[in-house]
CSV table of C-alpha atoms in Angstrom, one decimal:
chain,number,residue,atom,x,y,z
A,1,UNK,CA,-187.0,-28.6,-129.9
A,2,UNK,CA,-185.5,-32.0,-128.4
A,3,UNK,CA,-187.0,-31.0,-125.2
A,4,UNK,CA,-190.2,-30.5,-127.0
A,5,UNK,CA,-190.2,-33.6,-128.8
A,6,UNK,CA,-189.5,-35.8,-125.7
A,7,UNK,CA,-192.5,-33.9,-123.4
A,8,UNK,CA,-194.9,-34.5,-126.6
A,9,UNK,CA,-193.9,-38.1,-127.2
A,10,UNK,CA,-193.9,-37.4,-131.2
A,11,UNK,CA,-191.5,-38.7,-133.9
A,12,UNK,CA,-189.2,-36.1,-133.4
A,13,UNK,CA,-187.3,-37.9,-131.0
A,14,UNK,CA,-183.4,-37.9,-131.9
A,15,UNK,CA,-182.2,-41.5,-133.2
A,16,UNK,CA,-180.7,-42.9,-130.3
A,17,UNK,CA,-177.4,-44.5,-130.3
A,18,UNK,CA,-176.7,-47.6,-129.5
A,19,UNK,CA,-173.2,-46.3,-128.2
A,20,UNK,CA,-175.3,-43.7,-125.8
A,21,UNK,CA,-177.0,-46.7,-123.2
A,22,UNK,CA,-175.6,-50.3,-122.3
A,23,UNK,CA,-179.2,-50.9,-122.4
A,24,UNK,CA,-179.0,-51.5,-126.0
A,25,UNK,CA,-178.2,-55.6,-126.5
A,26,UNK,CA,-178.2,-57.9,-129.3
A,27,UNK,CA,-181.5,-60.2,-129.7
A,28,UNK,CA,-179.2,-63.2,-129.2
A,29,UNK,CA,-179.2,-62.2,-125.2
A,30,UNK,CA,-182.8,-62.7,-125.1
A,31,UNK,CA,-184.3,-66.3,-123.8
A,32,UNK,CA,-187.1,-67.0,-125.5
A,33,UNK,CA,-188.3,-69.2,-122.1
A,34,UNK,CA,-188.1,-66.1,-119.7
A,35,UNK,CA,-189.6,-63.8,-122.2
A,36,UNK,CA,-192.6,-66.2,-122.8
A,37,UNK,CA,-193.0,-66.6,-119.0
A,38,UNK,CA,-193.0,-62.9,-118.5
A,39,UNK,CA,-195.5,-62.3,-120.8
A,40,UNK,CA,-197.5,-64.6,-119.4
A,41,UNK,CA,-197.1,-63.2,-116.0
A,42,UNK,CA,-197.7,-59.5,-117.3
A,43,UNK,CA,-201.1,-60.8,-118.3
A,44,UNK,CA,-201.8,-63.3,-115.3
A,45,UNK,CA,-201.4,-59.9,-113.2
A,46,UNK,CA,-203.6,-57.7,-115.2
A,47,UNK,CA,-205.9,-60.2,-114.7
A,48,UNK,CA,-205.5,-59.6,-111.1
A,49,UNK,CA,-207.5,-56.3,-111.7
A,50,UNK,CA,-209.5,-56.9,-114.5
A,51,UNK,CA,-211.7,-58.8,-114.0
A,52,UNK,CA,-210.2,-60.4,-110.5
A,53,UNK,CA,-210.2,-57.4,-108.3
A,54,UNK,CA,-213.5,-55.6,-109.8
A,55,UNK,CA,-215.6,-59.0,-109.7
A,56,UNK,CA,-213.9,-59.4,-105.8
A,57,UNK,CA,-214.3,-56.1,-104.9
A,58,UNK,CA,-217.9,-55.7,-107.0
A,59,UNK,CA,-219.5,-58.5,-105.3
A,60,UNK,CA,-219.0,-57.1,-101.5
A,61,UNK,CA,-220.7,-53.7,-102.0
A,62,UNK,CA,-224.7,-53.3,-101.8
A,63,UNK,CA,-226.2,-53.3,-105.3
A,64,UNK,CA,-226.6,-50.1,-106.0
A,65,UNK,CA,-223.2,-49.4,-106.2
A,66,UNK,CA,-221.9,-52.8,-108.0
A,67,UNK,CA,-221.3,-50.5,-110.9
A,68,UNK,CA,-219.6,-47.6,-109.5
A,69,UNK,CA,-217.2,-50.2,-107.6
A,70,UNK,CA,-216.2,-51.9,-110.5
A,71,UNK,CA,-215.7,-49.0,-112.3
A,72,UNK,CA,-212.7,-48.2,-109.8
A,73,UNK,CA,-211.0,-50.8,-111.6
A,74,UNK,CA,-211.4,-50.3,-114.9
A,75,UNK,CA,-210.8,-46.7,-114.5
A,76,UNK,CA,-207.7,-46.9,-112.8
A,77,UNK,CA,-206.3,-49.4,-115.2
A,78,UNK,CA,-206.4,-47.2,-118.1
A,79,UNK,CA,-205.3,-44.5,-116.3
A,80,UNK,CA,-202.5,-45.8,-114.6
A,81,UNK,CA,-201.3,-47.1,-117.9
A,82,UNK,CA,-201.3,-43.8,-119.5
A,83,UNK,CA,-199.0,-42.5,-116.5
A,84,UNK,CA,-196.6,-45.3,-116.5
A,85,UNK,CA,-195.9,-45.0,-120.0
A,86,UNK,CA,-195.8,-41.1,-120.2
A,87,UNK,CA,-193.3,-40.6,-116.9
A,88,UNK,CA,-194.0,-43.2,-114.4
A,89,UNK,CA,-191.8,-46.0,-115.4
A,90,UNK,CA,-188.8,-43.6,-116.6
A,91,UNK,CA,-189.0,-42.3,-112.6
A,92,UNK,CA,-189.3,-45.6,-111.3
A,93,UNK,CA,-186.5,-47.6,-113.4
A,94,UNK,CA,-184.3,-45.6,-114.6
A,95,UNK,CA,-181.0,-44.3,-113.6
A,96,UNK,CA,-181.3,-41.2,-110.9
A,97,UNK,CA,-180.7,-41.2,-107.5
A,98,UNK,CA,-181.4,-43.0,-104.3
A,99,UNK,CA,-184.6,-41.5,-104.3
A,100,UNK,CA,-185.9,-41.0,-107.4
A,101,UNK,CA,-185.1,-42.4,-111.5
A,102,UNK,CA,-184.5,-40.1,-114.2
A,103,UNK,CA,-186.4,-39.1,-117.4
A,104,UNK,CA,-184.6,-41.3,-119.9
A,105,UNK,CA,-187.6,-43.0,-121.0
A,106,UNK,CA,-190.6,-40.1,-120.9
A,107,UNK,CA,-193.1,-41.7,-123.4
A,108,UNK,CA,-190.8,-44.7,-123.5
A,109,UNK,CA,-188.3,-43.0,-125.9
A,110,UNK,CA,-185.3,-44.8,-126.2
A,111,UNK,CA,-186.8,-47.9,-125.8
A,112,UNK,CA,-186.6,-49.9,-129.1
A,113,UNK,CA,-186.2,-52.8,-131.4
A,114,UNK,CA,-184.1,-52.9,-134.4
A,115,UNK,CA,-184.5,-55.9,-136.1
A,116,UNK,CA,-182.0,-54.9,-139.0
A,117,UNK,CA,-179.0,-54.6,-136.2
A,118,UNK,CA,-180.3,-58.0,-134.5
A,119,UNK,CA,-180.7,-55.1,-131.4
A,120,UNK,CA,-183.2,-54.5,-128.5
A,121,UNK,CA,-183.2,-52.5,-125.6
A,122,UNK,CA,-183.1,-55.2,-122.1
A,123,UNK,CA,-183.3,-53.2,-118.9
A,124,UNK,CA,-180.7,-54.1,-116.3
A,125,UNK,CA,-182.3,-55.8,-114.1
A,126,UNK,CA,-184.2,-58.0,-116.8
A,127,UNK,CA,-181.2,-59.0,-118.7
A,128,UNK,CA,-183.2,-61.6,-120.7
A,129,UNK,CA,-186.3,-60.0,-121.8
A,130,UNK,CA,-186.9,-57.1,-123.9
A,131,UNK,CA,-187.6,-54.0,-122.4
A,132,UNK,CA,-191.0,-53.9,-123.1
A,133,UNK,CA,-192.1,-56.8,-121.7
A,134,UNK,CA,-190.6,-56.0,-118.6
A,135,UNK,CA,-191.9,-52.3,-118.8
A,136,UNK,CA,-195.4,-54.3,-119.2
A,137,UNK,CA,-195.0,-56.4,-116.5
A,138,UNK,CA,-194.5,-53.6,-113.6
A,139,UNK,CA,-197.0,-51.5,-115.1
A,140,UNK,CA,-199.8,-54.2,-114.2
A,141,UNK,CA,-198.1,-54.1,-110.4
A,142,UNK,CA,-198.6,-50.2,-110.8
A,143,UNK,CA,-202.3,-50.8,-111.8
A,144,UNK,CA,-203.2,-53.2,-109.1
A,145,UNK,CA,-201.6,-51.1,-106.2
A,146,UNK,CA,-203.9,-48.1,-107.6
A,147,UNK,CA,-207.2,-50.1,-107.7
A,148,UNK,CA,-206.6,-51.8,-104.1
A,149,UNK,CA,-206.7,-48.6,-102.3
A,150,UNK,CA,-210.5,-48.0,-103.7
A,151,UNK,CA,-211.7,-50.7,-101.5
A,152,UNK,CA,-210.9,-48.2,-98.5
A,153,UNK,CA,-213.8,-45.8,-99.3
A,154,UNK,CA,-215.9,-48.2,-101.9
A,155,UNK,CA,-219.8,-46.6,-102.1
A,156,UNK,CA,-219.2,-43.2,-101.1
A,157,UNK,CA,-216.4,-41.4,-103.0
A,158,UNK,CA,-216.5,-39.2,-106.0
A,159,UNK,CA,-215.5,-40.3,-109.0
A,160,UNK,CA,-213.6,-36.8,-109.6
A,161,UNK,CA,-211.8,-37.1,-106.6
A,162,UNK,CA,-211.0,-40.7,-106.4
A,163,UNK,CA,-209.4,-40.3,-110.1
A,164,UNK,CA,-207.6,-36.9,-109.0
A,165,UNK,CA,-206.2,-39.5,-105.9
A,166,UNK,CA,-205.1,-41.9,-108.1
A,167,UNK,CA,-203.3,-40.4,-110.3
A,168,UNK,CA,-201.5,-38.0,-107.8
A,169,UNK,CA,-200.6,-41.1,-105.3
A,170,UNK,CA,-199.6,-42.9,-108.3
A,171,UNK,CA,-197.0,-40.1,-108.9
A,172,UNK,CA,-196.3,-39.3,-105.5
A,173,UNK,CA,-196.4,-42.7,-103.4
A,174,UNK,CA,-196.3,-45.4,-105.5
A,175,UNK,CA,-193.3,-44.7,-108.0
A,176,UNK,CA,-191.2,-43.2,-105.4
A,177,UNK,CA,-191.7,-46.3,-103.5
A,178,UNK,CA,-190.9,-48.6,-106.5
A,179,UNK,CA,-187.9,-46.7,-107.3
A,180,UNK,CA,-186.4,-47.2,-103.9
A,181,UNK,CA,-187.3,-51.0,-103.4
A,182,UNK,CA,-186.6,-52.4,-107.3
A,183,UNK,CA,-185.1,-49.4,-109.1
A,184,UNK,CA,-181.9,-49.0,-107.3
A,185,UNK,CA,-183.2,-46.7,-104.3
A,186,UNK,CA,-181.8,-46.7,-100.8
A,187,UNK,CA,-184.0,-49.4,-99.7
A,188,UNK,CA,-182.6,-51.9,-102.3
A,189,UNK,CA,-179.0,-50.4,-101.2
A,190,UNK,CA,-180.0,-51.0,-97.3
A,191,UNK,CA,-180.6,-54.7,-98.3
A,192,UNK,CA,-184.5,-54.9,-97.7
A,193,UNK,CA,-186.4,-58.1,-99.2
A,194,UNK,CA,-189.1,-57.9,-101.1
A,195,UNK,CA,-189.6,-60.5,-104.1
A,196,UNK,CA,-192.7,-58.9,-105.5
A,197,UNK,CA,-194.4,-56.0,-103.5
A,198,UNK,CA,-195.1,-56.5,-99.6
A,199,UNK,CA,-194.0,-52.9,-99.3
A,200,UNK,CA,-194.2,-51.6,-102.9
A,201,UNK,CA,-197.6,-52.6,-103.8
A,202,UNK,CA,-199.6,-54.0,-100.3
A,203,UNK,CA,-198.4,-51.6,-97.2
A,204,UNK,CA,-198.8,-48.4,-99.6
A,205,UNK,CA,-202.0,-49.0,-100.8
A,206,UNK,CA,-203.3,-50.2,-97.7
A,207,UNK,CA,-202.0,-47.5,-95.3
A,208,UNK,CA,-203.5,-45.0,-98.0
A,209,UNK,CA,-206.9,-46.5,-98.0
A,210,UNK,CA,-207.0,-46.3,-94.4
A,211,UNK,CA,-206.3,-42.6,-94.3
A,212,UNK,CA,-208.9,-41.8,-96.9
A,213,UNK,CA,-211.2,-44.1,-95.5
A,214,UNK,CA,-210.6,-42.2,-92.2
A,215,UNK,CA,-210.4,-38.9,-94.3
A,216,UNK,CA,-213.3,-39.4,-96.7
A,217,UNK,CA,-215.7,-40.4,-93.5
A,218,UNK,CA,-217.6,-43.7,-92.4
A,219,UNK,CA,-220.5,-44.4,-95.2
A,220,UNK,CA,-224.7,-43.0,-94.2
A,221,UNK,CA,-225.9,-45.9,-92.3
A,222,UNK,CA,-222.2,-47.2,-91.3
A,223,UNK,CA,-222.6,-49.1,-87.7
A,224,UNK,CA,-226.2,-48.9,-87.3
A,225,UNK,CA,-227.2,-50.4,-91.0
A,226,UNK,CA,-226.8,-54.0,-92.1
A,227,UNK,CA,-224.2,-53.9,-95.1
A,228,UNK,CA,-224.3,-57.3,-96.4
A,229,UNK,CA,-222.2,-58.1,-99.9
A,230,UNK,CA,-224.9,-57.8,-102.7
A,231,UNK,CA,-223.4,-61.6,-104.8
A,232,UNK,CA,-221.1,-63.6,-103.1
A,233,UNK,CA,-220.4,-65.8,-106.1
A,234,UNK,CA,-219.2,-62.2,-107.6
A,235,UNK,CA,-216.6,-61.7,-104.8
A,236,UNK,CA,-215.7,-65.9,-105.2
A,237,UNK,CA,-214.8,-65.6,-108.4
A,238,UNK,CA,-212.9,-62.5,-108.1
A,239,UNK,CA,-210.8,-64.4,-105.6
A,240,UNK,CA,-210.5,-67.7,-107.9
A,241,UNK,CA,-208.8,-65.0,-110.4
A,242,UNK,CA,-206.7,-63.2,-107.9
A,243,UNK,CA,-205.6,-66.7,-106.5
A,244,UNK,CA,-204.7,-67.8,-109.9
A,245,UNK,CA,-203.0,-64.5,-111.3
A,246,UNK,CA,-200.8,-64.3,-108.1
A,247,UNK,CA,-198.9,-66.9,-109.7
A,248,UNK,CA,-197.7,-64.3,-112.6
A,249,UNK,CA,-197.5,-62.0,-109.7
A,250,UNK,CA,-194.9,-63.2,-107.7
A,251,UNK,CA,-193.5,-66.2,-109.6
A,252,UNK,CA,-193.2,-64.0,-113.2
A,253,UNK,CA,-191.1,-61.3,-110.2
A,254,UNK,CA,-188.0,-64.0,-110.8
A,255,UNK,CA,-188.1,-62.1,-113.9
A,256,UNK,CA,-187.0,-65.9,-115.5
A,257,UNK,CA,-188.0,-69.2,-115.8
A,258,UNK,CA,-185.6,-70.3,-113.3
A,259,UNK,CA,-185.8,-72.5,-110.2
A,260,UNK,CA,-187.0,-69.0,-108.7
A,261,UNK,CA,-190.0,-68.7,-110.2
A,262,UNK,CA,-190.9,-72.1,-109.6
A,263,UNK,CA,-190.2,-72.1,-106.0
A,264,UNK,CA,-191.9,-68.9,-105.8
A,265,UNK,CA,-194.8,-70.4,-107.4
A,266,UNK,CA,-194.7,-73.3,-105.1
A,267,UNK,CA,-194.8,-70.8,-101.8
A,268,UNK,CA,-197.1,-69.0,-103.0
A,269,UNK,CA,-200.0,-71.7,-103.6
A,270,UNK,CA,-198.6,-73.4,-100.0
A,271,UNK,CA,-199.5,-69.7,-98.2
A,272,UNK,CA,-202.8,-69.2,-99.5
A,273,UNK,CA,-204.3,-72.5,-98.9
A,274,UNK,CA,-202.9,-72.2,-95.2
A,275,UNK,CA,-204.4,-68.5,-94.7
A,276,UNK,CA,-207.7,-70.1,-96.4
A,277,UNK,CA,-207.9,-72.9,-94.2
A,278,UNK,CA,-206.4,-70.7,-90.9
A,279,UNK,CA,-209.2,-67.8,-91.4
A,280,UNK,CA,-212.5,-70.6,-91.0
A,281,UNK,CA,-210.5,-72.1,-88.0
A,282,UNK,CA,-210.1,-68.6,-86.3
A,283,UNK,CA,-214.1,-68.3,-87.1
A,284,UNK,CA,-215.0,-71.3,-85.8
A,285,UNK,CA,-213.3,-70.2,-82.8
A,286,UNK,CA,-215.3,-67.0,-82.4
A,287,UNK,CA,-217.8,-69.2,-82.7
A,288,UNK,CA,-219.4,-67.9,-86.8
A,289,UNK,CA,-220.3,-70.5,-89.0
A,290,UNK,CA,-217.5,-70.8,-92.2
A,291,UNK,CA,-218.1,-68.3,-94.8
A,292,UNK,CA,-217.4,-67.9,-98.1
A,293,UNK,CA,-216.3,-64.4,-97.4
A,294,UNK,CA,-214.0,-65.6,-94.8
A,295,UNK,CA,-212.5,-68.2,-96.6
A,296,UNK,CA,-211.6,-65.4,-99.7
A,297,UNK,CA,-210.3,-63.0,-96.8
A,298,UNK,CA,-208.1,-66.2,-96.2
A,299,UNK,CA,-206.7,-67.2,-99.4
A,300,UNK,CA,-206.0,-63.4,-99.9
A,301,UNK,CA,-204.0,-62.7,-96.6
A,302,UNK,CA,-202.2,-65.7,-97.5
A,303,UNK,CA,-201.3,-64.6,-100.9
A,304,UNK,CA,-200.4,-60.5,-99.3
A,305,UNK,CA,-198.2,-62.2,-96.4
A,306,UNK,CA,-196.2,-64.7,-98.9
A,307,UNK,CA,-195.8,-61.5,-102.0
A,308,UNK,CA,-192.9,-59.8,-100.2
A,309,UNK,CA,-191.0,-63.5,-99.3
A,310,UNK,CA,-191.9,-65.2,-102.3
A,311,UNK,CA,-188.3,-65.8,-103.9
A,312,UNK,CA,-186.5,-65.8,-100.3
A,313,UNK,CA,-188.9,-68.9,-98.4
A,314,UNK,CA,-188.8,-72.3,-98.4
A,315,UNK,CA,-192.3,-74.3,-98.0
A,316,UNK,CA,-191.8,-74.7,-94.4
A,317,UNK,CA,-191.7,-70.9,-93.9
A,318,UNK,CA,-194.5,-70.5,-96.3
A,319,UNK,CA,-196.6,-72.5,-94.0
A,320,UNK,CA,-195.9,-70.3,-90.9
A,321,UNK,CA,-196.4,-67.1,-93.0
A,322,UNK,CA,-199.8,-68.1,-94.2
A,323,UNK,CA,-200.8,-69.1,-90.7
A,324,UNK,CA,-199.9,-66.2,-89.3
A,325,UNK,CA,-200.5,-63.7,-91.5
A,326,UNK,CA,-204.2,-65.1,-91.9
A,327,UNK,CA,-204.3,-65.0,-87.8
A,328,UNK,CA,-203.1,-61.4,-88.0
A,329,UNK,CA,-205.1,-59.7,-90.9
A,330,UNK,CA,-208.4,-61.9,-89.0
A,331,UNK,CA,-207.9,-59.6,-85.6
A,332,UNK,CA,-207.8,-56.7,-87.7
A,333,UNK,CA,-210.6,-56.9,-89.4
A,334,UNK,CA,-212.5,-58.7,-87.0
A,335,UNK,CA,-211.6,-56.7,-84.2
A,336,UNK,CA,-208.9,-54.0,-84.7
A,337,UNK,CA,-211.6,-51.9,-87.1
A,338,UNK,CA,-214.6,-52.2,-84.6
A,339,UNK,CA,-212.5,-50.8,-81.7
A,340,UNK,CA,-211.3,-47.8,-83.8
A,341,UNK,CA,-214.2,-47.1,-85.4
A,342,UNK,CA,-213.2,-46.6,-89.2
A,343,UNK,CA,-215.1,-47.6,-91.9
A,344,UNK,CA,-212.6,-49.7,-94.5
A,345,UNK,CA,-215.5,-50.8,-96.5
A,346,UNK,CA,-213.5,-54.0,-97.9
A,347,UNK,CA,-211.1,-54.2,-95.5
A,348,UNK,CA,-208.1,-52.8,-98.4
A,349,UNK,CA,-206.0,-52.0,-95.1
A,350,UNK,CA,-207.1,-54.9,-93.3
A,351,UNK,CA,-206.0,-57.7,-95.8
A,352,UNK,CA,-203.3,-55.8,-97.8
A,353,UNK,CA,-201.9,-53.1,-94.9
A,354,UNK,CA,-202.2,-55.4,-92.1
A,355,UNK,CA,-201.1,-58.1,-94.0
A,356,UNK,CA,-198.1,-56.6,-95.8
A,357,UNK,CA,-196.8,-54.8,-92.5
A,358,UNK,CA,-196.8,-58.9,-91.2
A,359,UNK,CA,-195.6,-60.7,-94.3
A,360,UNK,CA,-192.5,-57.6,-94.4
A,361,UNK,CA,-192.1,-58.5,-91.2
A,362,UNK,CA,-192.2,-62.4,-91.2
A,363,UNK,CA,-189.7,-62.4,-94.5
A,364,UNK,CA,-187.0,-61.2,-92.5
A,365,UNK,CA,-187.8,-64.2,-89.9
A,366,UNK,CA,-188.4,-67.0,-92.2
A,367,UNK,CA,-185.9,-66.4,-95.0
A,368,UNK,CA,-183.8,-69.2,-96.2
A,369,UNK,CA,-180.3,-68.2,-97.4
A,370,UNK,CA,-179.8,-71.2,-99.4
A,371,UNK,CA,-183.1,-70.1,-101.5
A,372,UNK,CA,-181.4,-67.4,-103.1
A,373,UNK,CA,-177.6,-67.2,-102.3
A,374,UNK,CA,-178.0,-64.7,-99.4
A,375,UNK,CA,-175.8,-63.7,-96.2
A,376,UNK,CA,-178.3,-62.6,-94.4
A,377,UNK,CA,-179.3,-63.3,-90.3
A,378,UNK,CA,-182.7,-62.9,-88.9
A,379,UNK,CA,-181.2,-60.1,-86.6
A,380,UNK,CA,-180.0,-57.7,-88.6
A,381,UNK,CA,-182.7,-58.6,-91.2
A,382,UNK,CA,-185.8,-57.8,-89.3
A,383,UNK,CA,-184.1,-54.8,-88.2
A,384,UNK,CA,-183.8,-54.0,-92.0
A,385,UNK,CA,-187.5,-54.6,-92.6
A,386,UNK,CA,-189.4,-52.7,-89.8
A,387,UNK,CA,-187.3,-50.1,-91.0
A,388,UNK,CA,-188.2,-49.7,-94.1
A,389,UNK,CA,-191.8,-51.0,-93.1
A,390,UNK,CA,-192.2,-47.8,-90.8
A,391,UNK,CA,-190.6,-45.6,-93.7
A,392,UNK,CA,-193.1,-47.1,-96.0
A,393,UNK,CA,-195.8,-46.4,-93.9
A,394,UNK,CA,-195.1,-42.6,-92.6
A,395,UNK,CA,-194.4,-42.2,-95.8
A,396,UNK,CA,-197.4,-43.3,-97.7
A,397,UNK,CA,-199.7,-41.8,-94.7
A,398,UNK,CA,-198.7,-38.3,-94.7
A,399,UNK,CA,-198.3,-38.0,-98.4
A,400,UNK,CA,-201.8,-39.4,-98.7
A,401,UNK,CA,-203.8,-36.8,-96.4
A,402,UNK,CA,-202.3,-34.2,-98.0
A,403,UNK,CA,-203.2,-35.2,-100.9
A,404,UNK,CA,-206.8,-35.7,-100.0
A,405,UNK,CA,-207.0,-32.6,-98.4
A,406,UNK,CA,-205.4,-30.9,-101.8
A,407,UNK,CA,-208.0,-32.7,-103.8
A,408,UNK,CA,-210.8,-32.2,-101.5
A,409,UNK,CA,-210.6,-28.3,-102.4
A,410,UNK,CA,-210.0,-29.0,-106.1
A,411,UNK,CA,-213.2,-31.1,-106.2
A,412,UNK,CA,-215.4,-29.3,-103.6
A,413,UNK,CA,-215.5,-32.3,-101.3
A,414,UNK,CA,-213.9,-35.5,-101.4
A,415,UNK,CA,-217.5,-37.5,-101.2
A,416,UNK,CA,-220.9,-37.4,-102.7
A,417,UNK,CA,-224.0,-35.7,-100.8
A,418,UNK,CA,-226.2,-37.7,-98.5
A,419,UNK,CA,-229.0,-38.3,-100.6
A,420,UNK,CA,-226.8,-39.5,-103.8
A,421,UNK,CA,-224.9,-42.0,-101.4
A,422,UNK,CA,-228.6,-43.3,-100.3
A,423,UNK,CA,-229.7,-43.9,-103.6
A,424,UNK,CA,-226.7,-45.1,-104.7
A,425,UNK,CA,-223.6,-44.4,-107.2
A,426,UNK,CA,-224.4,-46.2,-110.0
A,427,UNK,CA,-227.1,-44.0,-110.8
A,428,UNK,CA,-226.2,-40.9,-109.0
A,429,UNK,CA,-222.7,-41.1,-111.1
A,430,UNK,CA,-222.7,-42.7,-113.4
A,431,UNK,CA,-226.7,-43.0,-114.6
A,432,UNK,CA,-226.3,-46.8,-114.6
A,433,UNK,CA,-228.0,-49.3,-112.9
A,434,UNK,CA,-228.1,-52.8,-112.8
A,435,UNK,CA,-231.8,-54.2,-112.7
C-alpha cells in the first residue's frame, strides 16, 4: 500500500518525520531576501519560455507555421512540469548515486510545510529557501532546456513525435545530466563549473537538436527556397524577454541575494551587450548590412557563453566571453551549417550547442578565484571542462538518435508528409491558422 500511495501521489502518503530527513528545518532558517529573489527568478525564467522563447522562436518561421512553433513552447512547458513534479526532480536532487538521485520525493512527497511546528522542508543545497521554491526554480530550467531543442526541426515535425521526444529526453538526457552537474553527480565531484547551465541546459539541448535536425531531415524547399522569418518584431521581442529573464536565470542560480547574484547579474548584462555589438561587427565584415536578426543571434550567444561562468567571472572575463562566444556561434551558423549541409531551422545548436561547448570551455580560462573562494588553475580546469563537455555531448547525442529512431516507429515517422509541410502545420496540425 505505501508503495501504492507514493506511485499514485494520493493522501495516503505516510506522515513523515521530521527525525527521518535533515531536510526538515525550522522557518527561522529561511531569509525572507533570498526567498523573495528566488521567486522572482523562478518567474523571470519561465518567462524565458513563455512568452520569450515562443515569441523568439515564433517570429523566425514562415507564417504558416507561427502557430505550430509556438505551440512547442507552450506544450513542453506543461508537460515538463508534470514530469518534474511526478519523478523528475526526486531523480535529479535527491540523494542516490553518482549517476543518478533517488525517489524520495515522487510526486513531491515529503516535501512540506508545518506551520504549527514553525517547520519547512529546505533542500541542501538551498539552505535558505523553502523547498518549493527551489523545486520551482529548476523546474523552469527543465522547461527551457526542453523547448530549445524544437528550434532544431521547427516546421516540419510531428506533434506526436516531438512530445514523445520531449518527454523521453527529458527523462533520459536532461535529469541525468542535472543530477551529475548540481545534484551531487560525478561531474560536481570532478570539480566542473557551471553557475547555471552551460552544460546542463545549453550543450544538451543543442547537441540533441542537431541530431534530430540531422535525423528528422532538411525541411521541402530547404537550400533551394527563400525562408525568410515571417515578423521580425516577433523574434525582437522574444529576445527583449529572454535578455531580461536571463537575469533570474543565472543571477537567481546564487540561489541568494548575495554579492553572487549581483555579480552574476552584472556579467551577465556585460556578455550580451558585447556578443550584440560583436555579431553586427562580424557582419559588417562579411560585408551584410546590420540585422535585427543578427543583432538577437548576438545578445543570445552572449547570454549562452556567460550562463555556465556566470558566478565564477569577473567583468573583464565577461567581456572576452561575449566576444568570443558571439565570434564563435557567428562561424557556425554562418558558415559551419552551409558546409555540412543540415538544416537547424533556428540555429538551436548554433547559438546554444556551439555556444555552450565555447562558454564551458572559456569558464575554465577566464575564471577568477577570488570571485568565489576557489583553488582552481586554468590547467587543470580546462582539462576538467572539455571533459565533461565531450561527456555531455556523446552523451546527449547517442541517447538522442536512439530515441528518435525508438519514437520514429512508435509514431510511424518522425515528420509530417510532403504536402502537409507545404501547406503548413498550423492547419495541417493543429486546424489553426492565423489570417
Amino acid at each position: 500500500m505505501k508503495k501504492l500511495s507514493i506511485l499514485l501521489g494520493l493522501s495516503l502518503l505516510p506522515t513523515l518525520s521530521y527525525a527521518e530527513t535533515s531536510w526538515w528545518q525550522p522557518l527561522s532558517a529561511l531569509n525572507s531576501g533570498d526567498t523573495a529573489w528566488v521567486m522572482i527568478s523562478a518567474i523571470l525564467v519561465l518567462f524565458m519560455t513563455i512568452p520569450g522563447l515562443a515569441l523568439f522562436y515564433g517570429g523566425m518561421v514562415r507564417k504558416k507555421n507561427v502557430l505550430s512553433t509556438m505551440m512547442h513552447s507552450f506544450s513542453v512547458t506543461a508537460l515538463i512540469s508534470v514530469l518534474w513534479i511526478t519523478v523528475g526532480y526526486s531523480l535529479a536532487f535527491t540523494e542516490g548515486n553518482a549517476f543518478i538521485g533517488g525517489f524520495d520525493r515522487l510526486f513531491l512527497s515529503g516535501m512540506g510545510l508545518d506551520l504549527a511546528k514553525e517547520m519547512t522542508t529546505i533542500a541542501p543545497n538551498a539552505g535558505t529557501v523553502p523547498e518549493a521554491v527551489f523545486m520551482f526554480f529548476q523546474m523552469t530550467f527543465a522547461v527551457i532546456s526542453v523547448a530549445i531543442i524544437s528550434g532544431a526541426f521547427a516546421e516540419r515535425m510531428k506533434y506526436s513525435a516531438m512530445m514523445w521526444f520531449s518527454g523521453l529526453w527529458f527523462l533520459l538526457v536532461y535529469v541525468p545530466t542535472c543530477h551529475w552537474v548540481w545534484g551531487g553527480g560525478f561531474m560536481a565531484e570532478g570539480g566542473v563549473l557551471d553557475y547555471a547551465g552551460g552544460t546542463v541546459v545549453h550543450i544538451n539541448a543543442g547537441v540533441a537538436g542537431l541530431v534530430a535536425a540531422i535525423v528528422v531531415g532538411k525541411r521541402v524547399g530547404y537550400g533551394k527556397e527563400a525562408m525568410p522569418p515571417h515578423n521580425m518584431v516577433y523574434t525582437l521581442m522574444g529576445t527583449a524577454m529572454l535578455w531580461v529573464g536571463w537575469f533570474g536565470f543565472n543571477a537567481g542560480s546564487a540561489v541568494a541575494a548575495n554579492a553572487s547574484a549581483g555579480m552574476a547579474m552584472a556579467v551577465t548584462q556585460i556578455a550580451a551587450t558585447f556578443g550584440a555589438l560583436t555579431w553586427l561587427i562580424c557582419e559588417k565584415i562579411a560585408g551584410h548590412r546590420p540585422s535585427a536578426l543578427g543583432l538577437a543571434s548576438g545578445a543570445v550567444a552572449g547570454l549562452v557563453g556567460i550562463t555556465p561562468a556566470a558566478g565564477f567571472v569577473d567583468p573583464q572575463g565577461a567581456i572576452f566571453i561575449g566576444i568570443i562566444t558571439a565570434v564563435v556561434c557567428y562561424f557556425s551558423v554562418s558558415v559551419l551549417k552551409h558546409k555540412l549541409g543540415y538544416d537547424d531551422s533556428l540555429d538551436a545548436f548554433g547559438i546554444h550547442g556551439f555556444g555552450g561547448i565555447a562558454g564551458a570551455v572559456l569558464t575554465g580560462i577566464f575564471f577568477n578565484n577570488t570571485i568565489f573562494g576557489g583553488e582552481a588553475t586554468v590547467g587543470s580546469q580546462v582539462l576538467t571542462q572539455l571533459k565533461d563537455v565531450i561527456i555531455t555531448v556523446l552523451y546527449s547525442g547517442i541517447v538522442s538518435f536512439i530515441l528518435l529512431k525508438i519514437i520514429e516507429k512508435i509514431t510511424k515517422g518522425l515528420r509530417v508528409e510532403r504536402d502537409e509541410e507545404r501547406e503548413g502545420l498550423d492547419i495541417t496540425i493543429h486546424g489553426e491558422r492565423v489570417e
